[in-house]
Amino acid sequence: MVESLRTDAPAARGGPVVVVTGASSGIGRGVAQALAARGADVVLAARTERTLTAVARECERLGGRVLVVPTDVSDEAAVQDLVSRAVGRFGHIDAWVNAAAVWSYGRFEDTPGPVFRQIVNTTLFGQVHAARAVLPQFRSQGHGVLVNVGSLYGRLSSPYVSPYVTAKWGLLGFSEVLRQELRDAPGIAVCSVLPGAVDTPIHRHAANYVGRRIRPLPPVTSPERVVAAVVRAIDRPRREIVVGRTQRVGIWAHRLVPGLYDRLSGPVVDAFVVRRAPVPAHDGTVFAPDPLPCAVDDGWRRHDHRLIGRALTVATAGLAALAVGVRAFGRRRHRR
């Protein structure tokens, strides 16, 4: 049972030991499941023990051994305790996946200062606290992989997400500095995984000060692709992994035509992200986790596939009607 795994007694070495923060939903939950299926010993960290217990049961059924450690990564002492608990249970840590993040939508001027600070505290300083806590362990054992789940928002930006962009730009620079400073420790790797919009509950959980319902910016990437990139980074560490071809185009556009990018980003976000349905201002899960069960994906790709299917149907019908009209017009001209 999961309860029997929540102990700090040392365990005999099994598969690799991986700590996953943000393991209650989205990418973190998917990574934990994928690692457990490969026989890894997984340490699950997030703010809600009840949700982590559900994830632990999933991982155990997949074949992994699990330790649940409820942790708010914005609390540095809690992250230090997470490392102690993981080493106390499994004896070492082979890899650490930083997937914890919170989000908000709203103009900078409309976003409350405490919300801005908490997003940065969780999404940037949570990763900083993890590095400070786990790097001494990596150095003492001579190896380790630190995977920071970043974002394309570490390379480009868009309206309404200023605290998240601030955190992700900072995270990318922080990761780069760590790689430079760890050149004396060739057994330790720092990897950045940069996805675009991913079909996870983070958008539904986001604080909202736009006044309208929000959806992720299409095209929405499947969380499975990001999970696969994270697992690949653990197996074969690389400096940086961008997930998705369309996302690479966005990076190049931002670099090559920054003025045009700035002019178009606002209208694109307003057209494809901000919906018509009104929503009162709220702080989402920035300060407190969602009490309801969470999943890896949030159904946006299924929704988009239906929209694309309807659009293709309409387009096909329109082309067919156009073809019929052209044919009829051609016959009339021929008769004349």
Coordinates of C-alpha atoms in Angstrom, one line a residue, residues 48-268:
T48 CA -1.6 18.7 -1.3
E49 CA -1.0 15.3 0.3
R50 CA -4.4 13.9 -0.7
T51 CA -3.7 14.4 -4.4
L52 CA -0.2 13.1 -4.0
T53 CA -1.5 10.0 -2.4
A54 CA -3.7 9.4 -5.5
V55 CA -0.6 9.9 -7.7
A56 CA 1.4 7.5 -5.5
R57 CA -1.2 4.8 -6.0
E58 CA -1.0 5.3 -9.8
C59 CA 2.8 5.0 -9.7
E60 CA 2.8 2.0 -7.4
R61 CA 0.4 0.2 -9.8
L62 CA 2.8 1.0 -12.6
G63 CA 5.7 -0.7 -10.7
G64 CA 7.5 2.1 -8.9
R65 CA 8.3 2.6 -5.3
V66 CA 7.0 5.9 -4.0
L67 CA 7.6 8.4 -1.2
V68 CA 5.1 11.2 -0.7
V69 CA 6.4 14.4 0.8
P70 CA 3.9 17.3 0.8
T71 CA 6.0 20.4 -0.1
D72 CA 5.5 24.0 -0.9
V73 CA 8.6 24.7 -3.1
S74 CA 8.4 28.5 -2.3
D75 CA 9.4 27.5 1.3
E76 CA 13.2 26.9 1.2
A77 CA 13.2 25.0 4.5
A78 CA 10.5 22.7 3.2
V79 CA 12.6 21.9 0.1
Q80 CA 15.6 21.2 2.2
D81 CA 13.5 18.7 4.2
L82 CA 12.3 17.1 0.9
V83 CA 16.0 16.3 0.1
S84 CA 16.6 14.9 3.6
R85 CA 13.4 12.7 3.4
A86 CA 14.3 11.4 -0.1
V87 CA 17.9 10.5 0.9
G88 CA 16.7 9.1 4.2
R89 CA 14.3 6.8 2.4
F90 CA 16.3 5.8 -0.7
G91 CA 19.9 6.7 0.2
H92 CA 20.6 8.9 -2.8
I93 CA 19.0 11.0 -5.5
D94 CA 19.8 10.3 -9.2
A95 CA 17.6 13.0 -10.8
W96 CA 15.4 16.0 -9.8
V97 CA 12.6 17.3 -12.0
N98 CA 11.4 20.9 -11.2
A99 CA 7.9 20.9 -12.6
A100 CA 6.1 23.1 -9.9
A101 CA 4.6 26.3 -11.3
V102 CA 1.6 28.6 -10.8
W103 CA 0.2 31.1 -13.3
S104 CA -1.9 34.2 -13.7
Y105 CA -3.6 36.1 -16.5
G106 CA -3.9 39.9 -16.4
R107 CA -2.2 43.1 -17.3
F108 CA 0.7 43.9 -15.1
E109 CA -1.1 46.9 -13.7
D110 CA -4.1 44.8 -12.8
T111 CA -2.2 41.9 -11.2
P112 CA -1.9 42.3 -7.4
G113 CA 1.6 42.6 -6.0
P114 CA 1.3 39.6 -3.7
V115 CA 0.1 37.4 -6.7
F116 CA 3.1 38.5 -8.8
R117 CA 5.5 37.8 -6.0
Q118 CA 4.0 34.4 -5.2
I119 CA 4.2 33.3 -8.9
V120 CA 7.8 34.2 -9.0
N121 CA 8.4 32.6 -5.6
T122 CA 7.0 29.3 -6.8
T123 CA 7.9 29.2 -10.4
L124 CA 11.5 30.6 -10.1
F125 CA 12.6 30.5 -6.5
G126 CA 11.1 27.1 -6.1
Q127 CA 13.6 25.9 -8.6
V128 CA 16.4 27.9 -7.0
H129 CA 15.6 26.3 -3.6
A130 CA 15.7 22.9 -5.2
A131 CA 19.1 23.5 -6.7
R132 CA 20.5 24.8 -3.4
A133 CA 19.2 21.8 -1.6
V134 CA 20.1 19.0 -4.1
L135 CA 23.4 20.1 -5.6
P136 CA 25.4 19.3 -2.4
Q137 CA 23.9 15.8 -2.6
F138 CA 24.8 15.5 -6.2
R139 CA 28.3 16.6 -5.5
S140 CA 28.7 14.2 -2.6
Q141 CA 27.6 11.2 -4.7
G142 CA 29.4 12.3 -7.8
H143 CA 26.4 12.4 -10.2
G144 CA 22.9 13.8 -10.7
V145 CA 20.7 15.3 -13.3
L146 CA 18.7 18.5 -12.6
V147 CA 15.8 19.0 -15.1
N148 CA 14.2 22.4 -15.0
V149 CA 10.8 22.4 -16.8
G150 CA 10.9 25.9 -18.3
S151 CA 8.8 27.4 -21.0
L152 CA 9.0 29.1 -24.3
Y153 CA 8.2 32.1 -22.1
G154 CA 11.8 31.9 -21.2
R155 CA 12.6 32.9 -24.8
L156 CA 9.7 35.1 -25.8
S157 CA 6.7 36.8 -24.2
S158 CA 3.0 37.8 -24.7
P159 CA 0.6 40.1 -22.9
Y160 CA -1.2 39.2 -19.6
V161 CA 1.5 36.8 -18.2
S162 CA 4.1 39.2 -16.8
P163 CA 4.9 37.3 -13.6
Y164 CA 5.2 33.9 -15.3
V165 CA 7.4 35.3 -18.1
T166 CA 9.6 37.0 -15.4
A167 CA 10.0 33.7 -13.6
K168 CA 10.7 31.6 -16.8
W169 CA 13.2 34.1 -18.2
G170 CA 14.9 34.1 -14.8
L171 CA 14.9 30.3 -14.7
L172 CA 16.6 30.0 -18.1
G173 CA 19.4 32.3 -17.0
F174 CA 19.7 30.6 -13.7
S175 CA 20.1 27.2 -15.4
E176 CA 22.8 28.6 -17.7
V177 CA 24.8 29.9 -14.8
L178 CA 24.5 26.5 -13.0
R179 CA 25.9 24.8 -16.1
Q180 CA 28.9 27.1 -16.2
E181 CA 29.6 26.8 -12.5
L182 CA 29.3 23.0 -12.5
R183 CA 32.1 22.4 -15.1
D184 CA 34.2 21.1 -12.3
A185 CA 31.6 18.3 -11.7
P186 CA 31.2 16.5 -15.0
G187 CA 28.9 13.9 -13.5
I188 CA 26.2 16.6 -12.8
A189 CA 24.0 17.9 -15.6
V190 CA 21.5 20.7 -15.7
C191 CA 18.9 20.5 -18.4
S192 CA 16.1 22.9 -19.5
V193 CA 12.9 21.6 -21.2
L194 CA 11.0 24.4 -23.0
P195 CA 7.5 23.6 -24.1
G196 CA 4.9 26.0 -25.5
A197 CA 1.3 25.9 -24.4
V198 CA 0.6 22.4 -23.0
D199 CA -2.7 20.7 -22.4
T200 CA -2.6 20.7 -18.6
P201 CA -4.8 22.1 -15.8
I202 CA -2.4 25.0 -15.2
H203 CA -4.6 27.3 -17.4
R204 CA -7.7 26.4 -15.5
H205 CA -5.9 26.9 -12.2
A206 CA -4.5 30.3 -13.2
A207 CA -5.4 33.5 -11.4
N208 CA -7.5 35.7 -13.6
Y209 CA -7.6 39.5 -13.8
V210 CA -8.6 39.8 -17.5
G211 CA -12.3 39.6 -16.7
R212 CA -12.8 36.9 -19.4
R213 CA -12.4 33.2 -19.5
I214 CA -9.0 32.0 -20.7
R215 CA -7.8 29.1 -22.8
P216 CA -4.2 28.0 -23.8
L217 CA -2.8 29.5 -27.0
P218 CA -3.1 27.0 -29.8
P219 CA -1.5 24.8 -31.1
V220 CA -1.6 23.1 -27.7
T221 CA 1.1 20.4 -27.1
S222 CA 0.2 17.1 -25.5
P223 CA 1.7 16.7 -22.1
E224 CA 2.9 13.3 -23.2
R225 CA 5.4 14.9 -25.5
V226 CA 6.8 17.1 -22.7
V227 CA 6.9 14.1 -20.4
A228 CA 8.9 12.2 -23.0
A229 CA 11.3 15.1 -23.3
V230 CA 11.9 15.3 -19.6
V231 CA 12.5 11.5 -19.4
R232 CA 14.9 11.8 -22.3
A233 CA 16.7 14.6 -20.5
I234 CA 17.2 12.3 -17.5
D235 CA 18.5 9.5 -19.7
R236 CA 20.6 11.6 -22.0
P237 CA 21.1 15.0 -20.5
R238 CA 21.1 17.9 -23.0
R239 CA 21.5 21.6 -22.3
E240 CA 18.1 22.5 -23.7
I241 CA 15.2 20.8 -25.3
V242 CA 12.5 22.7 -27.1
V243 CA 9.3 20.7 -27.5
G244 CA 7.4 21.3 -30.8
R245 CA 8.3 22.6 -34.3
T246 CA 5.8 25.4 -34.1
Q247 CA 7.3 26.6 -30.9
R248 CA 10.7 26.8 -32.6
V249 CA 9.2 29.1 -35.2
G250 CA 7.9 31.4 -32.5
I251 CA 11.4 31.7 -31.0
W252 CA 12.9 32.6 -34.4
A253 CA 10.2 35.1 -35.1
H254 CA 10.9 36.8 -31.8
R255 CA 14.6 37.0 -32.6
L256 CA 14.4 38.0 -36.3
V257 CA 11.4 40.4 -36.3
P258 CA 11.0 41.6 -32.7
G259 CA 9.0 44.7 -33.7
L260 CA 6.5 42.8 -35.7
Y261 CA 6.3 40.1 -33.0
D262 CA 5.4 42.8 -30.4
R263 CA 2.7 44.3 -32.7
L264 CA 1.1 40.9 -33.4
S265 CA 1.3 39.2 -30.0
G266 CA -1.4 41.3 -28.4
P267 CA -4.0 40.8 -31.2
V268 CA -3.2 37.1 -31.4

